[in-house]
Every structure is written in C-alpha cells, then in structure tokens.
Coordinates of C-alpha atoms and ligand atoms in Angstrom, one line a residue:
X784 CA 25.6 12.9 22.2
X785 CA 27.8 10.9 20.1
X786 CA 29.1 12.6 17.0
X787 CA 29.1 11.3 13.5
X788 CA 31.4 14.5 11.9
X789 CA 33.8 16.4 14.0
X790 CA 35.4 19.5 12.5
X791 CA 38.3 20.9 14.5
X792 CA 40.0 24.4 13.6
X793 CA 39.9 23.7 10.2
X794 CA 41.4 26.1 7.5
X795 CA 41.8 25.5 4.2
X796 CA 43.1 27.3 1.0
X797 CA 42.8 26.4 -2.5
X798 CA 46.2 26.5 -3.4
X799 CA 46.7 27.9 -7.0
X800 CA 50.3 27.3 -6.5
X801 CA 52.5 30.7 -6.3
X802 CA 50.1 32.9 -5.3
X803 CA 50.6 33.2 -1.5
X804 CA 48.1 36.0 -1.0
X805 CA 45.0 34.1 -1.3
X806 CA 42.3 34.2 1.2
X807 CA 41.1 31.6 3.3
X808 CA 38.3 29.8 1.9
X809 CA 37.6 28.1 5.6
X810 CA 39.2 29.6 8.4
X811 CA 39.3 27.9 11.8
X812 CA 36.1 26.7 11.7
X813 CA 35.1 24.3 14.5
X814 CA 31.6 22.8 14.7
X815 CA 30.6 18.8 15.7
X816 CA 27.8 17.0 13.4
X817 CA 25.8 14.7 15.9
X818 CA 25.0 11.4 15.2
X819 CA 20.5 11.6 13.9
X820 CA 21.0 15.1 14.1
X821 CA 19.8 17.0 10.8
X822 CA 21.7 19.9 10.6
X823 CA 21.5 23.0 8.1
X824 CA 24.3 25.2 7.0
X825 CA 23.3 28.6 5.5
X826 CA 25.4 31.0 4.0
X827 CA 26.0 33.5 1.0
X828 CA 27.7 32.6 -2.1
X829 CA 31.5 32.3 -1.6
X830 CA 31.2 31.8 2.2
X831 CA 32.7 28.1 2.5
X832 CA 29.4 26.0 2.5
X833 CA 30.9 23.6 -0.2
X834 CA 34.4 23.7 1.3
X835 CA 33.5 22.5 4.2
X836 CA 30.9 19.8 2.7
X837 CA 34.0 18.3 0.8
X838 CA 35.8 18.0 3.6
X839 CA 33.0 15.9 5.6
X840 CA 33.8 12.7 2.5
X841 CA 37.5 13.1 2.2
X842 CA 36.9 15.5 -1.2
X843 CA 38.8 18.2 0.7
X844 CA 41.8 17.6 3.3
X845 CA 42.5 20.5 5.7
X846 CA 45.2 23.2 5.2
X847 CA 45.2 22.7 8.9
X848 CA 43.0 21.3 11.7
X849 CA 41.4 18.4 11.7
X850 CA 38.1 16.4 10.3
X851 CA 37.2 13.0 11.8
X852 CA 34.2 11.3 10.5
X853 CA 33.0 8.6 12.6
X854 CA 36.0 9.2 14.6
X855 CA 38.1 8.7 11.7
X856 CA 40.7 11.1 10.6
X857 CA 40.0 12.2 6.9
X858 CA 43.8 13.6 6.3
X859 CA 45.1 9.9 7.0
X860 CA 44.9 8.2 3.4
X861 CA 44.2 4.5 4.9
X862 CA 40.8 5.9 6.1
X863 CA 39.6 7.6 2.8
X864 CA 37.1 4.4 1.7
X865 CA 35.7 3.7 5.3
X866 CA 34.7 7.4 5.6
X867 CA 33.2 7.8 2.1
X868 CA 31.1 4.3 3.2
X869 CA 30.2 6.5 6.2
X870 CA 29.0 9.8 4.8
X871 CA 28.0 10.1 1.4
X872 CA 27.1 13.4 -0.9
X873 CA 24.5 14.7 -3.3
X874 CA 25.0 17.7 -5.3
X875 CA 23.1 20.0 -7.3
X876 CA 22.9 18.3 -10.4
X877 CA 21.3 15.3 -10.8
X878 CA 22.3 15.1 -14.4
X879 CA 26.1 14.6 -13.0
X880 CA 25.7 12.0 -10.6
X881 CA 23.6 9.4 -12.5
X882 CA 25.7 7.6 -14.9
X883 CA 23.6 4.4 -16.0
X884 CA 20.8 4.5 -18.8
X885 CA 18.3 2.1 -16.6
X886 CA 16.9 3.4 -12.8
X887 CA 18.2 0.4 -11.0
X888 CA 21.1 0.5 -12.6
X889 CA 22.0 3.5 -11.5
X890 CA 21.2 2.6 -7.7
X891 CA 23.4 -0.7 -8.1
X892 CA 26.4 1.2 -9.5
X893 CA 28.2 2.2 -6.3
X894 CA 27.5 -1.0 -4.2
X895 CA 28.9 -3.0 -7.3
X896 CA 32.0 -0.8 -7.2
X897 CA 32.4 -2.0 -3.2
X898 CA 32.0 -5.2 -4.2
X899 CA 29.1 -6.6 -2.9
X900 CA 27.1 -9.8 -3.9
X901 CA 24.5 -9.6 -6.6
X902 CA 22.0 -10.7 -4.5
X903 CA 22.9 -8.4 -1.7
X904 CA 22.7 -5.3 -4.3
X905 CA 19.3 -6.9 -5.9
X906 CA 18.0 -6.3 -1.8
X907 CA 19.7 -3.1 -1.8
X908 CA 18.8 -1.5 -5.1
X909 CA 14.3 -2.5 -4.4
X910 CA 15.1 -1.5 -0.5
X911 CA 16.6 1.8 -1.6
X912 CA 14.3 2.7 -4.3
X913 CA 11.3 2.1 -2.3
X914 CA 12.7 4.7 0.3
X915 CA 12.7 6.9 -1.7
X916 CA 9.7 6.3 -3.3
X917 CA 11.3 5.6 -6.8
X918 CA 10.7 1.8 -7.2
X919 CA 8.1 1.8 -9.8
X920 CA 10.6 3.9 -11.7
X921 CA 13.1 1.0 -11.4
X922 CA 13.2 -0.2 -15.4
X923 CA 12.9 3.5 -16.4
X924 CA 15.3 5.8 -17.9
X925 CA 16.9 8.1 -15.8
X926 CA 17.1 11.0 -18.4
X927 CA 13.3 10.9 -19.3
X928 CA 12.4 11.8 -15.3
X929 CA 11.5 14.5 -13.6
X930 CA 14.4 16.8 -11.5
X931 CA 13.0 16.0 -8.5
X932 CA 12.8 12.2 -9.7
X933 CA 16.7 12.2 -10.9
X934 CA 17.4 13.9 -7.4
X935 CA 15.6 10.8 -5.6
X936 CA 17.2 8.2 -7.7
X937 CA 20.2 10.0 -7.1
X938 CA 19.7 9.8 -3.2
X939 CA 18.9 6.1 -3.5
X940 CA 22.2 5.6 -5.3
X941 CA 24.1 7.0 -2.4
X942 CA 22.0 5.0 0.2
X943 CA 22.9 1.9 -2.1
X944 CA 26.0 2.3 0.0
X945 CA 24.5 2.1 3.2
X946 CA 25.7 5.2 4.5
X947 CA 25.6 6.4 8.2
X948 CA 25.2 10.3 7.4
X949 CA 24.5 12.4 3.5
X950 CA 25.4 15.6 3.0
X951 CA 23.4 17.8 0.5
X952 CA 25.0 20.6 -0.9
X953 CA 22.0 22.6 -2.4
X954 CA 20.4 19.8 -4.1
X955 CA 17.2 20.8 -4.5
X956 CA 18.7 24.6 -6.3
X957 CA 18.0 23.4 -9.6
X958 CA 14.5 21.8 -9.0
X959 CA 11.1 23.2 -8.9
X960 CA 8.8 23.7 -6.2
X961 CA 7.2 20.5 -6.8
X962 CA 10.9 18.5 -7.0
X963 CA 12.0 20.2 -4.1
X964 CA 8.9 19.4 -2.6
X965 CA 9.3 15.8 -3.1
X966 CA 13.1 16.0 -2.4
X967 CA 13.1 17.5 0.8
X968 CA 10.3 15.4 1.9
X969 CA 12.8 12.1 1.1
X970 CA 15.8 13.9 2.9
X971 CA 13.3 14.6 5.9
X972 CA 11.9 10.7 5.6
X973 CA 15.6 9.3 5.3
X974 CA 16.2 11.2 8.8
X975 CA 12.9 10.9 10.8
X976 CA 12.2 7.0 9.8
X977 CA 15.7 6.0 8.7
X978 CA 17.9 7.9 11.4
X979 CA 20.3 8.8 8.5
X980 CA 22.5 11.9 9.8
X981 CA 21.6 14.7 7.3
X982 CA 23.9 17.7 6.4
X983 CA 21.3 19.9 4.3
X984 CA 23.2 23.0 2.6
X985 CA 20.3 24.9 1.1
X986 CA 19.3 28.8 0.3
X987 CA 15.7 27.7 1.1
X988 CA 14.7 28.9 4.7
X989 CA 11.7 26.8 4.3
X990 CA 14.0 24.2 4.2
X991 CA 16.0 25.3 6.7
X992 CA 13.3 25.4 9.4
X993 CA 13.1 21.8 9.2
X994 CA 16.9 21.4 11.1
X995 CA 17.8 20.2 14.8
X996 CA 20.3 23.2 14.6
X997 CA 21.3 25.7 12.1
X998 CA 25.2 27.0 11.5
X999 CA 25.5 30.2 9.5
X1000 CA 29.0 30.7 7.7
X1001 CA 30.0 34.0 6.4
X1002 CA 33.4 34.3 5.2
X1003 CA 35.0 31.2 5.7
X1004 CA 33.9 31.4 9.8
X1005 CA 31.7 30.2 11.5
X1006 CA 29.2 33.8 12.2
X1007 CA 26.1 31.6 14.3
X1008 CA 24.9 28.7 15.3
X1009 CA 21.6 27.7 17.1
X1010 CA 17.6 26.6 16.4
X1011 CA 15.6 27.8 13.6
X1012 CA 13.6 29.9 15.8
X1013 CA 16.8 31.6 17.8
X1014 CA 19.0 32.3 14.4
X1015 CA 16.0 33.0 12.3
X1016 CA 14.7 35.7 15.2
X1017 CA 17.7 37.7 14.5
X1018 CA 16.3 39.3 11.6
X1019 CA 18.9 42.1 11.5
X1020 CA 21.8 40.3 12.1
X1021 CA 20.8 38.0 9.2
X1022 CA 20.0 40.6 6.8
X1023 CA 23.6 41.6 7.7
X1024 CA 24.9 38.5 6.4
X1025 CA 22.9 39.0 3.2
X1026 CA 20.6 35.9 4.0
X1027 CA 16.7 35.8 4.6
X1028 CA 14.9 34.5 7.2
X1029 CA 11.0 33.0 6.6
X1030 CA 8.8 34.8 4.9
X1031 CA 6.0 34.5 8.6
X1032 CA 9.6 35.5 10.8
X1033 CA 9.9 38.3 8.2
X1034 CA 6.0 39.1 8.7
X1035 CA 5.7 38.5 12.7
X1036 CA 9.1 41.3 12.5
X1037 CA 7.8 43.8 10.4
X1038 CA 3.9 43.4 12.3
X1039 CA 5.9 43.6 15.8
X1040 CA 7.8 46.6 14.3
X1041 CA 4.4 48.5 13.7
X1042 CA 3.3 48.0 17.1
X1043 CA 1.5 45.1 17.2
X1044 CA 1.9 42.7 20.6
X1045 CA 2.9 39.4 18.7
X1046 CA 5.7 36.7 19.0
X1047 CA 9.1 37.7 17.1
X1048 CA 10.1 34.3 16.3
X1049 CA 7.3 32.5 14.1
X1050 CA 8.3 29.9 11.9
X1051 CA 5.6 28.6 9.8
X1052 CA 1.9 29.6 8.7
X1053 CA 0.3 27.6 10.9
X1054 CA 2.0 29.6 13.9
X1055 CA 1.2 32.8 12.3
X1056 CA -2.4 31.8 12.2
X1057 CA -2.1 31.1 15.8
X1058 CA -0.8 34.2 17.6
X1059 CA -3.2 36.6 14.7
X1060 CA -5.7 35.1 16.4
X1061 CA -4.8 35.2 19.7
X1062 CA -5.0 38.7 19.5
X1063 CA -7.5 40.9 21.2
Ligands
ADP2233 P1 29.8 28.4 -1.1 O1 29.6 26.9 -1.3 O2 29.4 28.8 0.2 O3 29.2 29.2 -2.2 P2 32.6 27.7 -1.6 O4 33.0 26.8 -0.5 O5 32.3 27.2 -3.0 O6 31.4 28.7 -1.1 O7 33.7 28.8 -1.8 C1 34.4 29.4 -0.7 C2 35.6 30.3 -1.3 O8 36.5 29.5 -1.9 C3 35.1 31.3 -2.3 O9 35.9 32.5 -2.1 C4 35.4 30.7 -3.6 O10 35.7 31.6 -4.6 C5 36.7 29.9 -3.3 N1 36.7 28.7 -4.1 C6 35.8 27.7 -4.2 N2 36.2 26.7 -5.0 C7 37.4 27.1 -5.5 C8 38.4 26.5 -6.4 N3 38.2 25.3 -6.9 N4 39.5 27.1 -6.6 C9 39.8 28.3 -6.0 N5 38.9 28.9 -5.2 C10 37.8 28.3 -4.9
MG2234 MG1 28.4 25.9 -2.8

C-alpha cells in the first residue's frame, strides 16, 4: 500500500528553553498513514495525540526522526507549502478557523491565499460546499450557524485546497450529538466517496469504530495498534490506558463475564442484536 504520511522514530520535546528535564511529549513513535486509509488515534489527555497531528502539516518538526508526507520530508523548509497542500487540519473549534463574515467566503479564503483563479475558486468554493452539504448556506453568516454547521464549513474550507489527506484533531469535542452526528457523517462521506485520507483524533469510540485501523498512544508511545474489533476486545488493557471501549463491547464483556456463551468483540447494536438472539 502506498503511504500518504510516514512517521519514523519521531521524538519530540517542547523546548521551554533551559529546562533540560522535560519529558518527552512523543517518544520514538513510528507508525505509516496509508494512502484512503481512515485511521483513528485514541489516547488520554497529555498522551501526544496533538503532537503528533502537528507534525503530519509541518506545525511541529521532530526533535529527532523523521516525518515525510507524501514522501516529502517535513523538517526540510522548501517542502513546508507542498505538504500543507497535501494534508490539511481541522481543530476543535470552529469558531477559530473561520475568519470571513459570509459562508463562501470563508471556503474561498485559503485557495485565494494559493493564488488560484477566481473562476477556479468560484468551482471550488459550490463543489466544496455541496460536499459537505453546506451550499445552501453559502450567502449565510458563519457566526449565526449551528457547531456542527461551522465544523462543515470549516471542513469545506480545508477541502477548498484540494487536499490529498485531513487530519481532525477532536473536532467534533465541542459539538452536540446532532453536530457530531452530521460531522462525522461528512468526515466518513469525504473518505468513502471522495477517497480523502482521514486522520480522525476523537474520544468518541463510536467514532472510532468507523476506522480501517486504530493506534492507541499513551505517553508519548505508541501502546497498540490494530482493528476496532481487535484493540476494542482488549477491554482490560484499555481500561488500563484510562480509555473506553463501546458501550455493546463493554456489554458483550461484562454478559460473557457472567457466563453467558456470546462473542467478546461486538461493535455496534445491530451485532449485539444478532448474537442475543442467536442464543439458545
Ligand atoms: P493530547 O493531544 O493527547 O492531549 P498533547 O500532544 O497536547 O496531548 O500533549 C502531549 C504532552 O506535551 C503533554 O504532556 C502536554 O502537557 C505537553 N504539551 C503540549 N503542548 C505543549 C506546549 N505548547 N508546551 C509545552 N508542553 C506541551
Ligand atoms: Mg489534543
């Protein structure tokens, strides 16, 4: 498989200049991003899941290793606007990454800071709205939307610049259910329809049993990596970690736990539904 992001041994410290104790906010962590692939990181508060975002759009350099994106290495300056082309970033808060008073605007913002013709960004901006199902919103003003809405028109401002791959580092945190809902539903779309390379950092494991593959940081490290159903069937060692696992893997653990002869590894309701009544 071809990869889009390739993360070799990278450490990294935040250097507050004297201070020589400080930990390692990444340390050697080594993982590939596959080109299509929509992958999931999970982890704690403090365990790198940010750090390591920043690194994939030249935010963050490495202390040491080595990040290419595309095959492009992200500590040689020259590179810095060809790989923020190639992988762009949402964040939390919509309110921070919308900086125009009209919709379309917004979306036309980044491509008119690369540059591009007006009539290429006119395609652009209806294309990119309609993705993500914003373009009736197009004349509107950003501030009187929804979360989830300011999310989307946020997303459609990053695909304004044609990326290969978008990294989301918990952007659906400060939404509701509904928002998140329509967010994830886009992020899912832009990878399924659009073959976008997603990076999805969430604390939502209903989110998170969406991925190709799931990595699990604790500590700056890498602590596993696999499917949903493999990482989420090891309840314990996730607990460990302080993370959750789905509220049916929870329920098919705890049901197997009492003695009943049923699958370990359920994801989803439907599944539960399933093996309860397969029973005898
Ligand atoms: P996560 O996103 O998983 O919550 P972060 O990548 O934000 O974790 O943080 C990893 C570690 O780096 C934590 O110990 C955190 O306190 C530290 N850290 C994060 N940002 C900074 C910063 N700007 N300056 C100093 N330390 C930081
Ligand atoms: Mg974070």
């Amino acid at each position: 498989m071809e990869k889009m992001i390739e993360c070799k041994n990278v450490t990294f410290k935040y250097d507050n200049g004297e201070n020589t104790d400080i930990k390692l906010a990444l340390d050697d962590v080594t993982f590939d991003v596959y080109k299509g692939e929509f992958l999931v990181i999970l982890g704690r508060n403090g365990s790198g899941k940010s750090t390591i975002a920043k690194h994939m759009n030249c935010l963050l350099i490495p202390s040491g290793g080595k990040v290419f994106v595309d095959e492009l290495d992200t500590s040689d300056e020259k590179n810095t606007w060809a790989i923020r082309n190639r992988a762009g970033m949402v964040f939390q808060n919509p309110d921070n990454q919308i900086v125009a008073t009209i919709v379309e605007e917004d979306v036309a913002f980044g491509p008119e800071n690369l540059g591009v013709e007006p009539q290429e960004i006119r395609k652009r901006v209806d294309n990119c709205l309609r993705k993500v199902n914003m373009y009736s919103y197009r004349k509107h003003a950003p501030h009187l939307l929804s979360g989830g809405q300011k999310q989307r028109v946020a997303i459609a401002g990053v695909l304004a610049m044609m990326p290969n791959c978008i990294i989301f580092d918990e952007a659906t945190a400060m939404l509701d259910p509904s928002g998140r809902k329509e967010v994830m539903k886009t992020i899912l779309d832009l990878n399924r329809i659009y073959k976008i390379t997603i990076v999805l950092i969430t604390h939502y494991m209903e989110e998170a049993v969406e991925a190709d593959r799931i990595i699990v940081m604790d500590d700056g490290k890498i602590s596993l990596e696999g499917d949903p159903r493999t990482i989420f069937s090891n309840v314990k060692m996730m607990k460990k970690i302080g993370l959750d696992v789905p509220q049916m893997t929870e329920l098919s653990f705890e049901l197997k736990n009492s003695g009943l002869n049923i699958k370990s590894d359920i994801l989803t309701i439907n599944e539960m539904v399933n093996e309860l009544c397969q029973l005898e």
